[in-house]
mmCIF file of C-alpha atoms in Angstrom:
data_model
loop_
_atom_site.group_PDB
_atom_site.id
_atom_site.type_symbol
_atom_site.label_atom_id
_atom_site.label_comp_id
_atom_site.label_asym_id
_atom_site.label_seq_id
_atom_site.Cartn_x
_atom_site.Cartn_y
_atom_site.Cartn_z
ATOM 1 C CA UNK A 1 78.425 94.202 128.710
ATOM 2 C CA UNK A 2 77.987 90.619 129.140
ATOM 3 C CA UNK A 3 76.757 88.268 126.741
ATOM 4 C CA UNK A 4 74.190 86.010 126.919
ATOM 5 C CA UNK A 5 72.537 82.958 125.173
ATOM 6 C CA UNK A 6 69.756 85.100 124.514
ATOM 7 C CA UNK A 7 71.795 87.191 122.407
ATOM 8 C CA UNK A 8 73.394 84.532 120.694
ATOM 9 C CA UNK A 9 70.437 82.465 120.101
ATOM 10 C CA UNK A 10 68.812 85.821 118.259
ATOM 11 C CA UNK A 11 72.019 86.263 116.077
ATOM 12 C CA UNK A 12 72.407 82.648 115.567
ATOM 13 C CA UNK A 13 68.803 82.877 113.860
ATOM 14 C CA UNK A 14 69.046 86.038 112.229
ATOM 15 C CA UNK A 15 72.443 84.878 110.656
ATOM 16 C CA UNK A 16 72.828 80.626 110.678
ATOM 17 C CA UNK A 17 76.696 81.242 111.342
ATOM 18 C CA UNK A 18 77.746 79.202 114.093
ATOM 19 C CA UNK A 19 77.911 79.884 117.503
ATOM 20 C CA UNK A 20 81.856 80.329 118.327
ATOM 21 C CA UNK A 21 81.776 83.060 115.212
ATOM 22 C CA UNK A 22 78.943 84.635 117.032
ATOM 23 C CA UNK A 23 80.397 84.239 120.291
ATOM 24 C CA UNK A 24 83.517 85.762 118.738
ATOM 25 C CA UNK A 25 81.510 88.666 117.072
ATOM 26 C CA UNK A 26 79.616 89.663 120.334
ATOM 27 C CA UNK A 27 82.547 90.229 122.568
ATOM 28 C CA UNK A 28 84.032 92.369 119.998
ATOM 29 C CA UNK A 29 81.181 94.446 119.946
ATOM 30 C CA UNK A 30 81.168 94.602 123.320
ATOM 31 C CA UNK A 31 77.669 93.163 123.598
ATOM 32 C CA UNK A 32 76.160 95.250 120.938
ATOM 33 C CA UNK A 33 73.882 93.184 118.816
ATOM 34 C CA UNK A 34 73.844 95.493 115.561
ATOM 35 C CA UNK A 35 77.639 95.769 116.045
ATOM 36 C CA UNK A 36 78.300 92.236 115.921
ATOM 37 C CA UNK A 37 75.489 91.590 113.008
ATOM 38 C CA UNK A 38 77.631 94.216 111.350
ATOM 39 C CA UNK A 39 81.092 92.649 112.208
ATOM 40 C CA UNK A 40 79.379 89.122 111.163
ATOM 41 C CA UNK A 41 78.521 90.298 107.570
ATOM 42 C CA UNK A 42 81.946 92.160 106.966
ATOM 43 C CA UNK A 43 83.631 88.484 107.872
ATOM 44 C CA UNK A 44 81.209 86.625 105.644
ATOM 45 C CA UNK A 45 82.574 89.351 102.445
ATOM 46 C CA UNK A 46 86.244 88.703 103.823
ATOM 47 C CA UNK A 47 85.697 84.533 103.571
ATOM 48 C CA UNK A 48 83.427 85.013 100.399
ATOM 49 C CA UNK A 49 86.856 86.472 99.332
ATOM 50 C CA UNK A 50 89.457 83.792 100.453
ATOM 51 C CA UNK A 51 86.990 81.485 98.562
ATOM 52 C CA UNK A 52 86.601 83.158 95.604
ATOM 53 C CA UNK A 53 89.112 80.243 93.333
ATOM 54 C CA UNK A 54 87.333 77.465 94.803
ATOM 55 C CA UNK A 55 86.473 75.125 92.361
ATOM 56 C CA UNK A 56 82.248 74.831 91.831
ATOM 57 C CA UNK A 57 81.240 71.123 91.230
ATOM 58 C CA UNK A 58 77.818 71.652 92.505
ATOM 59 C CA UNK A 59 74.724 73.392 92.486
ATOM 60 C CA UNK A 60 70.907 73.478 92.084
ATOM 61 C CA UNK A 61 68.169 75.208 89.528
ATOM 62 C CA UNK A 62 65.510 77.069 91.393
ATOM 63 C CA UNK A 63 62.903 78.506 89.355
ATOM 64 C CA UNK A 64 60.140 81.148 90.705
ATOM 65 C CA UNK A 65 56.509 81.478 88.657
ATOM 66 C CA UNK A 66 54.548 84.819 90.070
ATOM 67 C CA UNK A 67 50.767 83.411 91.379
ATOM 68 C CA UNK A 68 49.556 85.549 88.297
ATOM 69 C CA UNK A 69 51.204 83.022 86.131
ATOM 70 C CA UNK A 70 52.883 86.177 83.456
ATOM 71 C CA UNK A 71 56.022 86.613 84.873
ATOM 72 C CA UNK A 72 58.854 83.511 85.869
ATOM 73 C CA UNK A 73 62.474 83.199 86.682
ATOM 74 C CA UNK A 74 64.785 80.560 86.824
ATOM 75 C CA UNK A 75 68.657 80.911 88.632
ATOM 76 C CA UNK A 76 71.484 78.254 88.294
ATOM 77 C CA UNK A 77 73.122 79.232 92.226
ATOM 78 C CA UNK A 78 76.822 77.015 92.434
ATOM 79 C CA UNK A 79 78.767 75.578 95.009
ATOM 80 C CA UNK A 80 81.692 73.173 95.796
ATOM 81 C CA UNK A 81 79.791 70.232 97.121
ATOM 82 C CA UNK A 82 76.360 68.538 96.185
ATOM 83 C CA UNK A 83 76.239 68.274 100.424
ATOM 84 C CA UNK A 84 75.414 72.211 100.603
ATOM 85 C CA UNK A 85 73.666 72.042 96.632
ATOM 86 C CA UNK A 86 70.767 69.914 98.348
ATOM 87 C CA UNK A 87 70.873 71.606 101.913
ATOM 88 C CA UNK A 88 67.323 73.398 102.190
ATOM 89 C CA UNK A 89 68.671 76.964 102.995
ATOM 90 C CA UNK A 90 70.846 76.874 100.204
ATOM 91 C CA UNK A 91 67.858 75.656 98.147
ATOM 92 C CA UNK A 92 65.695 78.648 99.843
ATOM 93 C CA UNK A 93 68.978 81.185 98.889
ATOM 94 C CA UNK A 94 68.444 80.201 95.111
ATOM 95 C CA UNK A 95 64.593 80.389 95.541
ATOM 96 C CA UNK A 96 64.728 83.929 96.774
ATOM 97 C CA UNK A 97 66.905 84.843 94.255
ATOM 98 C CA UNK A 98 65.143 83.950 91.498
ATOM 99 C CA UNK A 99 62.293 85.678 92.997
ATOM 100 C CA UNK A 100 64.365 88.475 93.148
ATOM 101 C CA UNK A 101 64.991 88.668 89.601
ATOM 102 C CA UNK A 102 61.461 87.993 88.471
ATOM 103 C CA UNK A 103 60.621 90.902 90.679
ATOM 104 C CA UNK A 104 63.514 93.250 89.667
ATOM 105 C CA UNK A 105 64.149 92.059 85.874
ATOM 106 C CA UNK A 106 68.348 92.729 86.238
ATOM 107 C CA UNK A 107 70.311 92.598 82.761
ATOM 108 C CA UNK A 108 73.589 91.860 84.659
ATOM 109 C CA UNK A 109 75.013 89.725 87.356
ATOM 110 C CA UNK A 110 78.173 92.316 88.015
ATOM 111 C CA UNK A 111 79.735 95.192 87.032
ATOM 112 C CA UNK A 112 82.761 92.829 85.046
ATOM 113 C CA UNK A 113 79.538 91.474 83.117
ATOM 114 C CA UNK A 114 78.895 95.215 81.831
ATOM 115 C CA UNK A 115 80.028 95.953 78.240
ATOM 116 C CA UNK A 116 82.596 98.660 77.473
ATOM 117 C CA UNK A 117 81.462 101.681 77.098
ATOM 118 C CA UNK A 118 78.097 101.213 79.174
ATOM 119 C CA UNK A 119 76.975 102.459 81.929
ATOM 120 C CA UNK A 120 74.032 100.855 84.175
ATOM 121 C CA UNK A 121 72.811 101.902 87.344
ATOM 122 C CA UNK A 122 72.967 99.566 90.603
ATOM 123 C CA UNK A 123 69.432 98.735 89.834
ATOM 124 C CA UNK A 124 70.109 96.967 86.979
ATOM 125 C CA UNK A 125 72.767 94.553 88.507
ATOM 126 C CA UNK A 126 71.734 91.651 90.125
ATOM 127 C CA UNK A 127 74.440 91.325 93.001
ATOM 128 C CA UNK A 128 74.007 95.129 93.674
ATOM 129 C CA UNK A 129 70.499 95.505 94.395
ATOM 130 C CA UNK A 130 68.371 95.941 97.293
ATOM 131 C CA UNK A 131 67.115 92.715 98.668
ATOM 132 C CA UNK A 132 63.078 92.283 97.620
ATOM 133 C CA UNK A 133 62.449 90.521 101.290
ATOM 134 C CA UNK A 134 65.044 93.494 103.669
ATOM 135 C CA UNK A 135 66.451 96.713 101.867
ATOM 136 C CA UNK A 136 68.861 97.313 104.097
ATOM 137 C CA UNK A 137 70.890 94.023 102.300
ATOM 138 C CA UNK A 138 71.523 93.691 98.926
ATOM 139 C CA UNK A 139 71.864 90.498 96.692
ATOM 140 C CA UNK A 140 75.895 90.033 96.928
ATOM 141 C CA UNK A 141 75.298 90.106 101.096
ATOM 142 C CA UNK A 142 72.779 87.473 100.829
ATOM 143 C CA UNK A 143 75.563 85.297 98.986
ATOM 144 C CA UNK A 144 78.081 86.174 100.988
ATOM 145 C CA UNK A 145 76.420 85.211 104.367
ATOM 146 C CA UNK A 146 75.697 82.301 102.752
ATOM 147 C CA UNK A 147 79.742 81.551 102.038
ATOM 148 C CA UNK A 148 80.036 82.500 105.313
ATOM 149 C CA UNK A 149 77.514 80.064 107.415
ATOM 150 C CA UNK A 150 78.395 77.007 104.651
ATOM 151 C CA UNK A 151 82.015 77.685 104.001
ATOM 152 C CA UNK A 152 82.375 77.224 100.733
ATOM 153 C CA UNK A 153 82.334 79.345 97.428
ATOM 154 C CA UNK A 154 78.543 80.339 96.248
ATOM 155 C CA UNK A 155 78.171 81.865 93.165
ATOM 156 C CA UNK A 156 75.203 83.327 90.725
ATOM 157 C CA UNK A 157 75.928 81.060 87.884
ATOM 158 C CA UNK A 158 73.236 82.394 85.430
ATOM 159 C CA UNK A 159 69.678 83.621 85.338
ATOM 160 C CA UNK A 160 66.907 84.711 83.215
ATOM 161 C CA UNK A 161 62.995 86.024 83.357
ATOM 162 C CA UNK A 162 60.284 85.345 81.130
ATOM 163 C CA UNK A 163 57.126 87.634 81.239
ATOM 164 C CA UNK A 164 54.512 87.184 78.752
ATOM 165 C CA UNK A 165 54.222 90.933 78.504
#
C-alpha cells in the first residue's frame, strides 16, 4: 500500500513524533495506520527505556482546580532540559496529568512505590491507569510518547490532591 502525506500528516497530529519516525513506522505497517500508531507507541516505551538514567535538571509544576472549586491537584512532571520544561505540550502533558489525578485520586506513582506486603489494584497507580481524556491509553503511554516526540527522559516526579470533602 502506498503511503501518503495524508497519512502522515494524520499520524504526525495524532502522535507529534516526527515525520522520518512516521515515515519509518508506515512502511512497516505496510500502510496500515493503526499498525504504525501501534509500532509508534511500542518505540516511544523502547526510547522511554534507553533514557531511563538520564539525568532530570528540569521541569515544571502544573496544578489543576475542578470548576466546582472542592477538589485540586498539583504534579511536579521532570525532564533533562528547561528547553522541553517550558515547551507548551510538555506544559499541557503535566496539566492533563494533574487532572488526571484530581479525577482518579491514585495513592501511588508505580508498582516499586507499593509497600511490602500490599497489594493495590491498577486503579490505584497513577502510571497504570486508564487515561481520563482516551481509555484505550493509560498514564505511563502518555509519558512515554512524550519521551518519544521530545527525546529526553520525562518522569512523574510527585503529586498530590486536595478535596475539601
Amino acid at each position: 500500500m502506498a503511503i501518503t502525506t495524508d497519512d502522515i500528516k494524520a499520524l504526525r497530529g495524532e502522535t507529534g513524533v516526527s515525520v522520518m519516525q512516521i515515515k519509518k513506522a508506515l512502511e512497516e505497517a505496510g500502510g496500515d495506520r493503526a499498525k504504525a500508531l501501534v509500532l509508534l507507541q511500542k518505540k516511544g516505551a523502547m526510547i522511554a527505556e534507553k533514557k531511563a538514567d538520564r539525568t532530570l535538571g528540569a521541569g515544571a509544576v502544573s496544578a489543576y482546580i475542578h470548576s466546582t472549586k472542592m477538589i485540586g491537584s498539583m504534579v511536579m512532571l521532570s525532564c533533562e532540559t528547561d528547553f522541553v520544561a517550558k515547551n507548551e505540550e510538555f506544559l499541557k502533558l503535566a496539566y492533563a496529568v494533574a487532572m488526571q489525578v484530581a479525577a482518579t485520586n491514585p495513592d501511588y506513582l508505580s508498582r516499586a512505590d507499593i509497600p511490602a506486603g500490599a497489594l493495590a489494584e491498577a486503579d490505584r497507580i497513577l502510571l497504570e491507569q486508564s487515561f481520563i481524556k482516551d481509555e484505550g491509553k493509560t498514564v505511563k503511554d502518555l509519558i512515554d510518547a512524550a519521551v518519544q516526540k521530545f527525546g529526553e527522559r520525562i518522569e512523574i516526579g510527585r503529586f498530590i490532591r486536595f478535596s475539601t470533602r
